[in-house]
CSV table of C-alpha atoms and ligand atoms in Angstrom, one decimal:
chain,number,residue,atom,x,y,z
A,1,UNK,CA,-22.4,14.3,-13.7
A,2,UNK,CA,-19.8,11.9,-12.3
A,3,UNK,CA,-17.6,12.4,-9.3
A,4,UNK,CA,-14.9,15.0,-10.0
A,5,UNK,CA,-12.5,13.0,-7.9
A,6,UNK,CA,-12.1,9.3,-7.7
A,7,UNK,CA,-10.7,7.9,-4.5
A,8,UNK,CA,-9.6,4.2,-4.4
A,9,UNK,CA,-7.8,2.3,-1.7
A,10,UNK,CA,-5.2,-0.1,-3.1
A,11,UNK,CA,-3.8,-2.0,-0.1
A,12,UNK,CA,-2.2,0.7,2.0
A,13,UNK,CA,-2.2,3.3,-0.7
A,14,UNK,CA,-4.9,5.9,-1.3
A,15,UNK,CA,-5.1,6.6,-5.1
A,16,UNK,CA,-6.7,9.9,-6.0
A,17,UNK,CA,-7.7,10.6,-9.6
A,18,UNK,CA,-8.7,14.0,-10.8
A,19,UNK,CA,-11.7,13.2,-12.9
A,20,UNK,CA,-12.8,16.0,-15.2
A,21,UNK,CA,-11.1,14.6,-18.4
A,22,UNK,CA,-13.1,16.8,-20.8
A,23,UNK,CA,-11.3,19.8,-19.5
A,24,UNK,CA,-8.0,18.0,-18.8
A,25,UNK,CA,-9.0,17.9,-15.1
A,26,UNK,CA,-9.0,21.6,-14.6
A,27,UNK,CA,-9.6,22.7,-11.0
A,28,UNK,CA,-13.1,23.8,-10.0
A,29,UNK,CA,-14.2,24.8,-6.6
A,30,UNK,CA,-16.0,21.4,-6.3
A,31,UNK,CA,-12.8,19.5,-7.3
A,32,UNK,CA,-10.8,21.5,-4.7
A,33,UNK,CA,-13.3,20.5,-2.0
A,34,UNK,CA,-13.2,16.8,-3.0
A,35,UNK,CA,-9.4,16.6,-3.3
A,36,UNK,CA,-8.8,18.4,0.0
A,37,UNK,CA,-11.4,16.2,1.8
A,38,UNK,CA,-9.8,13.0,0.5
A,39,UNK,CA,-6.3,14.2,1.4
A,40,UNK,CA,-7.4,15.1,4.9
A,41,UNK,CA,-9.0,11.7,5.4
A,42,UNK,CA,-5.8,10.0,4.1
A,43,UNK,CA,-3.7,12.1,6.4
A,44,UNK,CA,-5.7,11.1,9.4
A,45,UNK,CA,-5.9,7.4,8.5
A,46,UNK,CA,-3.0,5.3,10.0
A,47,UNK,CA,-3.8,2.4,7.6
A,48,UNK,CA,-3.0,4.7,4.7
A,49,UNK,CA,0.7,4.8,4.3
A,50,UNK,CA,1.1,6.6,0.9
A,51,UNK,CA,-1.0,8.7,-1.4
A,52,UNK,CA,-0.8,8.7,-5.2
A,53,UNK,CA,-2.4,11.6,-7.2
A,54,UNK,CA,-3.0,11.2,-10.9
A,55,UNK,CA,-5.4,12.4,-13.6
A,56,UNK,CA,-8.2,10.7,-15.7
A,57,UNK,CA,-7.9,10.7,-19.5
A,58,UNK,CA,-5.1,12.3,-21.4
A,59,UNK,CA,-4.2,15.1,-19.0
A,60,UNK,CA,-3.0,15.4,-15.4
A,61,UNK,CA,-4.4,18.8,-14.6
A,62,UNK,CA,-4.8,22.0,-16.7
A,63,UNK,CA,-4.8,24.3,-13.6
A,64,UNK,CA,-7.7,26.6,-12.8
A,65,UNK,CA,-10.8,26.0,-14.8
A,66,UNK,CA,-11.0,29.2,-16.8
A,67,UNK,CA,-14.7,28.9,-17.4
A,68,UNK,CA,-15.0,29.8,-13.7
A,69,UNK,CA,-13.1,33.1,-14.5
A,70,UNK,CA,-15.1,34.0,-17.6
A,71,UNK,CA,-15.4,37.8,-17.6
A,72,UNK,CA,-18.7,37.5,-19.4
A,73,UNK,CA,-20.2,36.2,-16.2
A,74,UNK,CA,-19.8,39.7,-14.9
A,75,UNK,CA,-18.2,38.4,-11.6
A,76,UNK,CA,-15.1,40.0,-10.3
A,77,UNK,CA,-13.1,37.3,-8.7
A,78,UNK,CA,-10.4,38.3,-6.2
A,79,UNK,CA,-7.6,35.9,-7.0
A,80,UNK,CA,-6.0,36.6,-3.7
A,81,UNK,CA,-9.1,35.1,-2.1
A,82,UNK,CA,-9.3,32.1,-4.4
A,83,UNK,CA,-5.6,31.3,-3.7
A,84,UNK,CA,-6.0,31.7,0.1
A,85,UNK,CA,-9.3,29.7,0.1
A,86,UNK,CA,-8.5,26.8,-2.3
A,87,UNK,CA,-4.9,26.5,-3.6
A,88,UNK,CA,-2.9,27.4,-0.6
A,89,UNK,CA,-4.6,25.1,1.8
A,90,UNK,CA,-4.2,22.3,-0.7
A,91,UNK,CA,-0.5,22.8,-1.2
A,92,UNK,CA,0.1,23.3,2.6
A,93,UNK,CA,-1.8,20.0,3.3
A,94,UNK,CA,0.3,18.0,0.8
A,95,UNK,CA,3.6,19.5,2.2
A,96,UNK,CA,2.6,18.9,5.9
A,97,UNK,CA,1.0,15.5,5.7
A,98,UNK,CA,3.1,12.9,7.4
A,99,UNK,CA,3.2,10.3,4.6
A,100,UNK,CA,4.7,10.2,1.1
A,101,UNK,CA,2.6,11.8,-1.6
A,102,UNK,CA,3.4,10.8,-5.2
A,103,UNK,CA,2.3,12.7,-8.3
A,104,UNK,CA,1.8,10.3,-11.2
A,105,UNK,CA,1.7,12.8,-14.1
A,106,UNK,CA,0.0,10.9,-16.8
A,107,UNK,CA,-0.3,13.8,-19.3
A,108,UNK,CA,-0.1,17.6,-19.6
A,109,UNK,CA,0.2,19.5,-16.3
A,110,UNK,CA,-0.4,23.2,-16.8
A,111,UNK,CA,-0.6,26.2,-14.5
A,112,UNK,CA,-1.6,25.2,-10.9
A,113,UNK,CA,-1.8,21.7,-12.2
A,114,UNK,CA,2.0,21.7,-12.8
A,115,UNK,CA,2.6,23.2,-9.4
A,116,UNK,CA,0.3,20.7,-7.7
A,117,UNK,CA,2.6,18.0,-9.0
A,118,UNK,CA,5.7,19.9,-7.9
A,119,UNK,CA,4.3,20.2,-4.4
A,120,UNK,CA,4.2,16.4,-4.1
A,121,UNK,CA,7.1,14.5,-2.5
A,122,UNK,CA,8.0,12.4,-5.6
A,123,UNK,CA,6.9,13.2,-9.1
A,124,UNK,CA,6.9,10.6,-11.9
A,125,UNK,CA,5.7,11.3,-15.4
A,126,UNK,CA,4.7,9.5,-18.5
A,127,UNK,CA,7.1,10.3,-21.4
A,128,UNK,CA,4.3,12.1,-23.3
A,129,UNK,CA,3.6,14.4,-20.3
A,130,UNK,CA,4.7,18.0,-20.3
A,131,UNK,CA,4.8,20.7,-17.7
A,132,UNK,CA,3.6,24.2,-18.6
A,133,UNK,CA,3.9,27.3,-16.4
A,134,UNK,CA,0.9,28.7,-18.3
A,135,UNK,CA,0.3,31.7,-16.1
A,136,UNK,CA,2.2,34.3,-18.2
A,137,UNK,CA,-0.3,33.8,-21.0
A,138,UNK,CA,-3.0,35.1,-18.7
A,139,UNK,CA,-0.9,38.0,-17.2
A,140,UNK,CA,-0.5,36.1,-13.9
A,141,UNK,CA,2.4,34.9,-11.8
A,142,UNK,CA,3.0,31.2,-11.1
A,143,UNK,CA,1.0,30.2,-8.0
A,144,UNK,CA,0.1,27.1,-6.0
A,145,UNK,CA,3.7,27.4,-4.6
A,146,UNK,CA,5.3,27.5,-8.1
A,147,UNK,CA,7.5,30.6,-7.5
A,148,UNK,CA,9.0,28.6,-4.6
A,149,UNK,CA,9.0,25.0,-5.7
A,150,UNK,CA,9.9,25.6,-9.3
A,151,UNK,CA,12.8,27.8,-8.3
A,152,UNK,CA,14.0,25.4,-5.6
A,153,UNK,CA,13.9,22.5,-8.1
A,154,UNK,CA,15.4,24.0,-11.3
A,155,UNK,CA,17.1,27.2,-10.1
A,156,UNK,CA,16.3,30.9,-10.8
A,157,UNK,CA,17.4,31.0,-14.5
A,158,UNK,CA,15.3,28.1,-15.6
A,159,UNK,CA,12.4,29.0,-13.3
A,160,UNK,CA,12.2,32.5,-14.7
A,161,UNK,CA,12.4,31.3,-18.3
A,162,UNK,CA,9.8,28.6,-17.9
A,163,UNK,CA,7.5,31.1,-16.2
A,164,UNK,CA,8.0,34.0,-18.6
A,165,UNK,CA,7.8,31.9,-21.8
A,166,UNK,CA,5.2,29.3,-20.7
A,167,UNK,CA,7.2,27.0,-22.9
A,168,UNK,CA,6.1,23.3,-22.4
A,169,UNK,CA,8.8,21.3,-20.7
A,170,UNK,CA,8.7,17.6,-21.8
A,171,UNK,CA,8.8,14.9,-19.1
A,172,UNK,CA,12.3,13.6,-20.2
A,173,UNK,CA,13.8,17.1,-20.0
A,174,UNK,CA,12.1,17.7,-16.6
A,175,UNK,CA,13.8,14.5,-15.4
A,176,UNK,CA,17.2,15.6,-16.9
A,177,UNK,CA,16.8,19.0,-15.1
A,178,UNK,CA,16.0,17.3,-11.8
A,179,UNK,CA,12.5,18.8,-11.7
A,180,UNK,CA,10.9,15.4,-11.3
A,181,UNK,CA,12.2,12.0,-10.2
A,182,UNK,CA,11.7,9.8,-13.3
A,183,UNK,CA,9.8,9.5,-16.5
A,184,UNK,CA,8.6,6.2,-17.9
A,185,UNK,CA,7.3,5.0,-21.3
A,186,UNK,CA,3.5,5.7,-21.4
A,187,UNK,CA,2.7,2.0,-21.5
A,188,UNK,CA,4.4,1.1,-18.3
A,189,UNK,CA,4.2,4.4,-16.5
A,190,UNK,CA,1.2,3.7,-14.2
A,191,UNK,CA,2.5,0.3,-13.3
A,192,UNK,CA,5.8,1.9,-12.3
A,193,UNK,CA,4.1,4.7,-10.3
A,194,UNK,CA,2.1,2.2,-8.4
A,195,UNK,CA,5.1,0.0,-7.7
A,196,UNK,CA,6.9,3.1,-6.3
A,197,UNK,CA,3.9,4.0,-4.1
A,198,UNK,CA,3.8,0.3,-3.0
A,199,UNK,CA,7.4,0.2,-2.0
A,200,UNK,CA,7.1,3.4,0.0
A,201,UNK,CA,3.9,2.4,1.6
A,202,UNK,CA,5.5,-0.9,2.8
A,203,UNK,CA,8.6,0.9,4.0
A,204,UNK,CA,9.4,2.5,7.4
A,205,UNK,CA,6.8,5.2,6.8
A,206,UNK,CA,7.4,7.1,10.1
A,207,UNK,CA,10.9,7.5,9.0
A,208,UNK,CA,9.8,8.6,5.5
A,209,UNK,CA,7.5,11.2,7.0
A,210,UNK,CA,10.3,12.5,9.2
A,211,UNK,CA,12.6,12.6,6.2
A,212,UNK,CA,10.1,14.6,4.2
A,213,UNK,CA,9.7,17.2,7.0
A,214,UNK,CA,13.4,17.4,7.7
A,215,UNK,CA,14.3,18.0,4.0
A,216,UNK,CA,11.6,20.6,3.7
A,217,UNK,CA,12.9,22.4,6.8
A,218,UNK,CA,16.5,22.6,5.4
A,219,UNK,CA,16.0,25.6,3.1
A,220,UNK,CA,14.9,27.7,6.1
A,221,UNK,CA,17.7,26.5,8.4
A,222,UNK,CA,21.4,27.0,8.7
A,223,UNK,CA,23.6,23.8,8.6
A,224,UNK,CA,24.0,24.2,12.3
A,225,UNK,CA,20.3,24.3,12.9
A,226,UNK,CA,19.7,21.4,10.6
A,227,UNK,CA,22.3,19.3,12.5
A,228,UNK,CA,20.4,20.0,15.7
A,229,UNK,CA,17.1,19.0,14.0
A,230,UNK,CA,18.7,15.8,12.7
A,231,UNK,CA,19.9,14.9,16.2
A,232,UNK,CA,16.5,15.5,17.7
A,233,UNK,CA,14.5,13.7,15.0
A,234,UNK,CA,16.9,10.8,14.7
A,235,UNK,CA,16.5,10.3,18.5
A,236,UNK,CA,12.8,9.8,17.9
A,237,UNK,CA,13.3,7.5,14.9
A,238,UNK,CA,15.8,5.4,17.0
A,239,UNK,CA,12.9,4.7,19.4
A,240,UNK,CA,10.6,3.3,16.7
A,241,UNK,CA,9.8,-0.4,16.3
A,242,UNK,CA,10.7,0.0,12.6
A,243,UNK,CA,14.3,0.9,13.5
A,244,UNK,CA,14.6,-2.2,15.7
A,245,UNK,CA,13.1,-4.3,12.9
A,246,UNK,CA,15.4,-2.7,10.3
A,247,UNK,CA,18.5,-3.5,12.2
A,248,UNK,CA,17.3,-7.0,13.2
A,249,UNK,CA,16.4,-7.8,9.7
A,250,UNK,CA,19.8,-6.7,8.4
A,251,UNK,CA,21.6,-8.8,10.9
A,252,UNK,CA,19.4,-11.8,10.3
A,253,UNK,CA,19.9,-11.3,6.5
A,254,UNK,CA,16.2,-11.2,5.8
A,255,UNK,CA,13.8,-8.6,4.3
A,256,UNK,CA,12.5,-6.2,6.9
A,257,UNK,CA,8.8,-6.1,7.7
A,258,UNK,CA,8.0,-2.5,8.6
A,259,UNK,CA,4.8,-1.4,10.4
A,260,UNK,CA,5.2,2.4,10.0
A,261,UNK,CA,5.8,3.2,13.7
B,1,T3D,O1,-8.0,31.8,-10.8
B,1,T3D,C1,-7.4,31.7,-9.8
B,1,T3D,O2,-8.0,31.3,-8.8
B,1,T3D,C2,-6.0,31.9,-9.7
B,1,T3D,C3,-5.2,30.6,-9.9
B,1,T3D,C4,-4.8,30.3,-11.1
B,1,T3D,C5,-4.2,29.0,-11.3
B,1,T3D,C6,-4.0,28.6,-12.7
B,1,T3D,O3,-3.9,27.4,-13.0
B,1,T3D,S1,-4.0,29.8,-14.0
B,1,T3D,C7,-3.6,28.8,-15.4
B,1,T3D,C8,-4.8,28.1,-16.0
B,1,T3D,N1,-4.5,27.2,-17.0
B,1,T3D,C9,-4.2,27.5,-18.2
B,1,T3D,O4,-4.1,28.6,-18.6
B,1,T3D,C10,-4.0,26.3,-19.2
B,1,T3D,C11,-5.1,26.4,-20.3
B,1,T3D,N2,-5.1,25.2,-21.1
B,1,T3D,C12,-4.2,25.1,-22.1
B,1,T3D,O5,-3.3,26.0,-22.4
B,1,T3D,C13,-4.2,23.9,-23.0
B,1,T3D,O6,-5.5,23.3,-22.8
B,1,T3D,C14,-3.2,22.9,-22.6
B,1,T3D,C15,-1.8,23.4,-23.1
B,1,T3D,C16,-3.1,22.5,-21.2
B,1,T3D,C17,-3.5,21.6,-23.4
B,1,T3D,O7,-3.6,21.9,-24.8
B,1,T3D,P1,-4.3,20.8,-25.8
B,1,T3D,O8,-4.2,21.3,-27.1
B,1,T3D,O9,-3.6,19.5,-25.5
B,1,T3D,O10,-5.8,20.6,-25.3
B,1,T3D,P2,-7.0,21.7,-25.5
B,1,T3D,O11,-7.7,21.4,-26.8
B,1,T3D,O12,-6.5,23.1,-25.3
B,1,T3D,O13,-7.9,21.3,-24.3
B,1,T3D,C18,-8.8,20.2,-24.3
B,1,T3D,C19,-10.1,20.7,-23.7
B,1,T3D,O14,-9.9,21.1,-22.3
B,1,T3D,C20,-10.7,21.9,-24.4
B,1,T3D,O15,-12.1,21.9,-24.3
B,1,T3D,P3,-13.0,21.5,-25.6
B,1,T3D,O16,-12.6,22.6,-26.6
B,1,T3D,O17,-12.6,20.1,-26.0
B,1,T3D,O18,-14.4,21.7,-25.1
B,1,T3D,C21,-10.2,23.0,-23.5
B,1,T3D,O19,-11.0,24.2,-23.5
B,1,T3D,C22,-10.3,22.4,-22.1
B,1,T3D,N3,-9.4,23.0,-21.1
B,1,T3D,C23,-8.0,23.0,-21.1
B,1,T3D,N4,-7.6,23.7,-20.1
B,1,T3D,C24,-8.6,24.3,-19.5
B,1,T3D,C25,-9.8,23.9,-20.2
B,1,T3D,N5,-11.0,24.3,-19.8
B,1,T3D,C26,-11.1,25.1,-18.7
B,1,T3D,N6,-10.0,25.6,-18.1
B,1,T3D,C27,-8.8,25.1,-18.4
B,1,T3D,N7,-7.7,25.6,-17.7
């Protein structure tokens, strides 16, 4: 059996490909371990300045591999434990890692697969991709952060309807609703996703990381608290070499060459 997660370095971008195409890259315990391990490595590696997550074959990720939940196996699985052990650390890691994480949704994203994508900083999708909150068909609630991220992105009315009906949301509609950043024709989608990752990875990545954390903090803060946070973080950013380079490059009318610190 091949590796369930492919990890490839492309310049300063770590490209991670969920690789169980026969089951539309559904999550197994093994795949969780591999994905988390590679994300932890990328998070700790200063030469990695952006991460791109995609899927092999025609799907992005079909959520939990339901063969691991087959009642015929006689095992009673405590889903609270599986979430706390596998899904929650994954989502927390993506949200806390101090570099941009891009989801390149190449095909169907269902259940925790959809919410894995929504946990990423920027989501781009192939036009043929769709997002399905499949949980209600199993008597479950959206997890992997879905009750939070889906609601924050599309609002309560749409989040409840998507979750309760499990209706597939096509990529273009997801884009129109502001649930994802952009959709692209299937033929050019991966090229566009990599170009986006490349432009972020060559950007002022310390500033991008601080932007990510500041925007994520906003929903738990008042405007007043957020103003204080901005003043504190901007003080730090103003002391980076990238700020000096950005201003100098502007004044010298040349492209900036950022180092990420
Ligand atoms: O359990 C916990 O720890 C709690 C956490 C739960 C998180 C969750 O994600 S729960 C939600 C789990 N996911 C689903 O319910 C989605 C199930 N899949 C589907 O509904 C459909 O496959 C899709 C709508 C995603 C795609 O449909 P379609 O028609 O394009 O493809 P297909 O023919 O259904 O699937 C292709 C193959 O992938 C097929 O295998 P086969 O027949 O060719 O051997 C199918 O069984 C397999 N597959 C798809 N999804 C899963 C899967 N195998 C295992 N687990 C899956 N989730």
